[in-house]
Coordinates of C-alpha atoms and ligand atoms in Angstrom, one line a residue:
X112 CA -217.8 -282.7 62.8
X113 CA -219.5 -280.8 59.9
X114 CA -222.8 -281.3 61.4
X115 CA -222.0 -279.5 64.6
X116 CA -219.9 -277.0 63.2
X117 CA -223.2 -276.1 60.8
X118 CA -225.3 -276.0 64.0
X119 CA -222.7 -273.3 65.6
X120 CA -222.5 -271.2 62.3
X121 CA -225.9 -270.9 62.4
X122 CA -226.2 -269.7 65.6
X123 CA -223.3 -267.0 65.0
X124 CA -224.5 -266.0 61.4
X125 CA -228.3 -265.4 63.6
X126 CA -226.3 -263.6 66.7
X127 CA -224.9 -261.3 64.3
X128 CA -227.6 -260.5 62.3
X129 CA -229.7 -259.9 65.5
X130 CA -227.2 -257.4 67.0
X131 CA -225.6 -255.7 63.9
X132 CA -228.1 -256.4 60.7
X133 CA -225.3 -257.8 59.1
X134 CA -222.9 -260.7 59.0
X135 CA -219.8 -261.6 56.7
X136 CA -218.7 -264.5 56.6
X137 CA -215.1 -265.6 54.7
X138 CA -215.2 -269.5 53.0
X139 CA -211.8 -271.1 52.1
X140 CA -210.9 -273.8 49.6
X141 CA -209.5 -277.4 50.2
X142 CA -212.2 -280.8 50.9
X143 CA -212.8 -280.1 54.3
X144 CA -215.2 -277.9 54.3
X145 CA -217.0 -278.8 51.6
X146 CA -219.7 -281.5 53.9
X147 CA -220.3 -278.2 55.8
X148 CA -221.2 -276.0 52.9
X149 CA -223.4 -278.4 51.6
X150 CA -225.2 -278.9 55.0
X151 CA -225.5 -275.0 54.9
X152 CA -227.2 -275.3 51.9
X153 CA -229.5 -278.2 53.2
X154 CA -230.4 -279.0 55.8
X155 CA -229.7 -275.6 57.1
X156 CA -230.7 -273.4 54.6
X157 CA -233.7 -271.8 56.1
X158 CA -232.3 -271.5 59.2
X159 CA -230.3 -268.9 57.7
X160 CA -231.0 -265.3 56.8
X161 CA -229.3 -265.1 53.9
X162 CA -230.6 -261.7 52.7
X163 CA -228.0 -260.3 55.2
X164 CA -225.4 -262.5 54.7
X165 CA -222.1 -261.4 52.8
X166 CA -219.7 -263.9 51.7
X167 CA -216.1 -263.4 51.1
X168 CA -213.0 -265.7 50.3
X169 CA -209.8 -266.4 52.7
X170 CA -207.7 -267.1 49.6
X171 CA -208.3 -268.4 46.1
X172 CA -206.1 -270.1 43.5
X173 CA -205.5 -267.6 40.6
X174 CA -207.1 -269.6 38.2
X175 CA -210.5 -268.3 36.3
X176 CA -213.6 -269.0 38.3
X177 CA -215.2 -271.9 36.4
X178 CA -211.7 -274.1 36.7
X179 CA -212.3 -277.2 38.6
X180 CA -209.2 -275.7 41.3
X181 CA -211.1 -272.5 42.0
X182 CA -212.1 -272.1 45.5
X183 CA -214.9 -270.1 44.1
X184 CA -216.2 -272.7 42.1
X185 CA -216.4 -275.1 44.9
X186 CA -218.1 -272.4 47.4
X187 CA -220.7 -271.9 44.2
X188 CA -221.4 -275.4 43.4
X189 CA -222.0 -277.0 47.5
X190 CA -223.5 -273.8 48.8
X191 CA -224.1 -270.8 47.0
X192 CA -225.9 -272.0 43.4
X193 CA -228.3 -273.0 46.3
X194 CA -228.9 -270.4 48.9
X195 CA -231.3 -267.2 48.6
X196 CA -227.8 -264.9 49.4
X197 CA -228.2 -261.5 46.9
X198 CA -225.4 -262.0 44.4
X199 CA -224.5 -258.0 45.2
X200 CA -223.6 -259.8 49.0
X201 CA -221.4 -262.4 47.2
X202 CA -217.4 -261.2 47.1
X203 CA -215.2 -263.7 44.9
X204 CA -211.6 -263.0 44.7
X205 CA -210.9 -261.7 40.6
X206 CA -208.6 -264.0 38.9
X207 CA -208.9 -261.8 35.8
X208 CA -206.4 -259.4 36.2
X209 CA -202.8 -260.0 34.0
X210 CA -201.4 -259.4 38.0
X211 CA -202.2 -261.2 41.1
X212 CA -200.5 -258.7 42.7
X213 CA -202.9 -255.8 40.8
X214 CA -206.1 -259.0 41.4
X215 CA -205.1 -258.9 45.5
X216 CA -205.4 -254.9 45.4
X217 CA -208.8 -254.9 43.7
X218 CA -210.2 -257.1 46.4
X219 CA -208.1 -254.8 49.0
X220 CA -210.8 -252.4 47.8
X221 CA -213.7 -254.3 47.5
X222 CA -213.2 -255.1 51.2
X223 CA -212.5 -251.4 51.9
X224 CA -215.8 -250.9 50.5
X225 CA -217.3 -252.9 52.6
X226 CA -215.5 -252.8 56.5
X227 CA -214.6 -248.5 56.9
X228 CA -212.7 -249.5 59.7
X229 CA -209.0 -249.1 59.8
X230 CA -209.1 -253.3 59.3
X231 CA -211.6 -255.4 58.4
X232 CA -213.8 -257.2 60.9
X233 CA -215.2 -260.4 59.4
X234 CA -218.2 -262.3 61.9
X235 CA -217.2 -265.6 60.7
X236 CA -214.2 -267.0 58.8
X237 CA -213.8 -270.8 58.1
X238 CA -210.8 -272.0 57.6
X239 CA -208.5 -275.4 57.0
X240 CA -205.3 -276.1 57.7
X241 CA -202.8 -278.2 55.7
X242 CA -200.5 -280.9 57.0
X243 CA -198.0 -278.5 56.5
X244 CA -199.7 -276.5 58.9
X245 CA -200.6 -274.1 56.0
X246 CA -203.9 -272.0 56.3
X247 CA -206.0 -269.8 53.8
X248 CA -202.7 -269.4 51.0
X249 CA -200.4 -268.7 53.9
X250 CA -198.0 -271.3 53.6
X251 CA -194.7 -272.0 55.1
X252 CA -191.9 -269.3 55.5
X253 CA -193.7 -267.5 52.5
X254 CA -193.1 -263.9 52.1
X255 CA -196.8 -262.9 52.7
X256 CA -196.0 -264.1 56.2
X257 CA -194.4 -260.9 57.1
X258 CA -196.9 -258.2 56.0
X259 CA -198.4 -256.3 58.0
X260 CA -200.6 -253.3 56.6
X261 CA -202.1 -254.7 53.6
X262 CA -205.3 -257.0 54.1
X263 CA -204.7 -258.8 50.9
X264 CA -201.6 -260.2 49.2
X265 CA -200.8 -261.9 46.1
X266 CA -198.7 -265.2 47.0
X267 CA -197.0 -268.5 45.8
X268 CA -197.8 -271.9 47.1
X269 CA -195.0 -275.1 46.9
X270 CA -198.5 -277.1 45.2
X271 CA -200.4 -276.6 41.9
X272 CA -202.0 -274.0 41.2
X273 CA -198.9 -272.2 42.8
X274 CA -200.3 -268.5 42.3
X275 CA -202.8 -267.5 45.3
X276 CA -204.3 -264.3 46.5
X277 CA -204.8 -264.7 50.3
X278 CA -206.0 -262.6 53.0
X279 CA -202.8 -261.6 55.4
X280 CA -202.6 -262.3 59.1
X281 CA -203.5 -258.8 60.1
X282 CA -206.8 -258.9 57.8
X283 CA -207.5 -262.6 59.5
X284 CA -206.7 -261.8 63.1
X285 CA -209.3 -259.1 63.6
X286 CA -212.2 -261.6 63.2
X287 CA -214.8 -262.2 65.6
X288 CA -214.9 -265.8 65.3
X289 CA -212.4 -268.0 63.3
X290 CA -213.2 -271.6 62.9
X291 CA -210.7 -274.3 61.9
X292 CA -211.7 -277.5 60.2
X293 CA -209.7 -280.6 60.7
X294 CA -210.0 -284.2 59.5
X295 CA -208.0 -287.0 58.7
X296 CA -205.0 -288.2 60.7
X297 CA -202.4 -287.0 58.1
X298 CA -203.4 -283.4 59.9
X299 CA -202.7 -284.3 63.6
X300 CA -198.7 -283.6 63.5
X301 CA -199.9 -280.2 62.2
X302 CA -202.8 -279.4 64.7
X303 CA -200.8 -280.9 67.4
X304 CA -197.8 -278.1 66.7
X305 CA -200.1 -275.7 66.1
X306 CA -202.1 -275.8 69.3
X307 CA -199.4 -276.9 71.5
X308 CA -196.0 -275.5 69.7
X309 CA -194.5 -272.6 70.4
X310 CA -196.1 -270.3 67.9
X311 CA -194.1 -270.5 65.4
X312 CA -196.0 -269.3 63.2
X313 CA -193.1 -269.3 60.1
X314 CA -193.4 -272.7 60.4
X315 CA -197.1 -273.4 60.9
X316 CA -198.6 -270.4 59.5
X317 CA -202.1 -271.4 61.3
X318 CA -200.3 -270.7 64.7
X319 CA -200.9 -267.2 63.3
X320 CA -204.1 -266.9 63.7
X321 CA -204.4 -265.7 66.9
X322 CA -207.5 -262.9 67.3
X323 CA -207.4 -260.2 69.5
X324 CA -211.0 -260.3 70.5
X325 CA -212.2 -262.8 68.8
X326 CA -212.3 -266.3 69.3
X327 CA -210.6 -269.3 67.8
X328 CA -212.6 -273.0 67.7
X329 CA -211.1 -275.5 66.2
X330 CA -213.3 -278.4 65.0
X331 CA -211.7 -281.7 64.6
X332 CA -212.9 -285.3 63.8
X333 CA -211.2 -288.0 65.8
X334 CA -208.4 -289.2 63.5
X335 CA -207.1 -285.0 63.6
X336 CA -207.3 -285.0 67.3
X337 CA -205.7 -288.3 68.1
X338 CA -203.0 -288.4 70.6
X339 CA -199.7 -288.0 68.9
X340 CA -196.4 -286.4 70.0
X341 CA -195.1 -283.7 68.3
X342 CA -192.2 -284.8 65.9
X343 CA -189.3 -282.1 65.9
Ligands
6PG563 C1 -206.8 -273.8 49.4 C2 -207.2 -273.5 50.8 C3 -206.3 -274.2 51.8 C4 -207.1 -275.3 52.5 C5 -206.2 -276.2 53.3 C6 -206.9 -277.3 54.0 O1 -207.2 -273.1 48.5 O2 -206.2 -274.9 49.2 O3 -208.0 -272.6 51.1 O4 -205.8 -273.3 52.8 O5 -208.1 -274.8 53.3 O6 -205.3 -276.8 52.3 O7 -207.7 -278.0 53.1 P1 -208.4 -279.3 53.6 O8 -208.9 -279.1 54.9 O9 -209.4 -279.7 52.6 O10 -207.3 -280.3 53.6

């Protein structure tokens, strides 16, 4: 699953580049993703124009960035401590702020810096879901659910560390290309609803992510994918 899904992120980040110079691309915490990263950073890595590659974060767990939990940390040590990509192109949530709330308006900026539009357009955004159907720190009936104008939001998860900043569903929803990664069976009661619920996105918060002009791909290894009926 990794392997393929590294083969199709390197042709988008290369599209990209080719048409507009530039391509962001958003990483995201959890395991998952973390064969994928390292393949980017292998077997991959000069297939890649990293020069003109900018990498933001979906969410992060407010925790200083060399703490074993932070998503930055895990991006650093399986791809980026190993890639030619500028450091000025690399765009870690802050964790240093007394606020997460004042933390998730900094990087508000630091993205308005970087997209002028009136909403952010990121090329590529990888993301997991939990088997609560959770995705970037968007998790279940959570407040940050509900908002709609800013791109960034400060937010509480039910698991350790329980302060996140996440990116909102109007910041993810604009992308060009989302990609899920799935693995394990104890995710296929959560992809299942997802992909065939009724969008109820409350309840599965990856349901959410639906783009406008973009497109969704959802990579899954076989135990995620397996048959199952959805339990109600
Ligand atoms: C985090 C995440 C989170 C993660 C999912 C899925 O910081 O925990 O960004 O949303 O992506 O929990 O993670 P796995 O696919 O590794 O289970």
């Amino acid at each position: 699953m990794s392997q393929r899904t590294a083969e199709a992120a390197v042709r988008t980040i290369n599209d990209t580049v080719q048409t507009a110079g530039t391509c962001s691309i958003v990483l995201s915490g959890g395991s998952t993703r973390r064969t994928l990263y390292s393949l980017l950073a292998s077997q991959f890595r000069a297939q890649i124009p990293w020069a003109h590659v900018h990498v933001f974060w979906g969410d992060e767990r407010y925790v200083p960035p060399e703490d074993s939990r932070s998503n930055f940390r895990m991006a650093r040590e399986t791809l980026l401590d190993h890639v030619p990509c500028p450091p000025a192109n690399i765009h870690p949530m802050p964790t240093h702020f007394p606020s997460a709330d004042v933390a998730a308006r900094d990087y508000e900026l630091t993205l308005r810096n970087h997209f002028v539009e009136e909403w952010p357009r990121f090329d590529l955004v990888l993301l997991g879901i939990g088997d609560d159907g959770h995705t970037a720190s968007l998790f279940p009936g959570s407040l940050a659910l509900a908002e709609r104008t800013r791109w960034v939001v400060a937010a509480q998860a039910p698991v350790e560390p329980h302060v996140r900043l996440t990116l909102t569903l109007p910041a993810l929803t604009r992308a060009a290309a989302v990609y899920f990664l799935v693995a394990g069976a104890p995710k296929a009661d959560a992809l299942r609803h997802v992909l065939e619920g009724r969008g109820d996105w409350i309840k599965y918060p990856a349901a959410g992510v639906r783009l406008g002009t973009g497109s969704v791909i959802w990579w899954a290894d076989r135990e995620a994918a397996a048959m199952r009926n959805v339990s109600q």
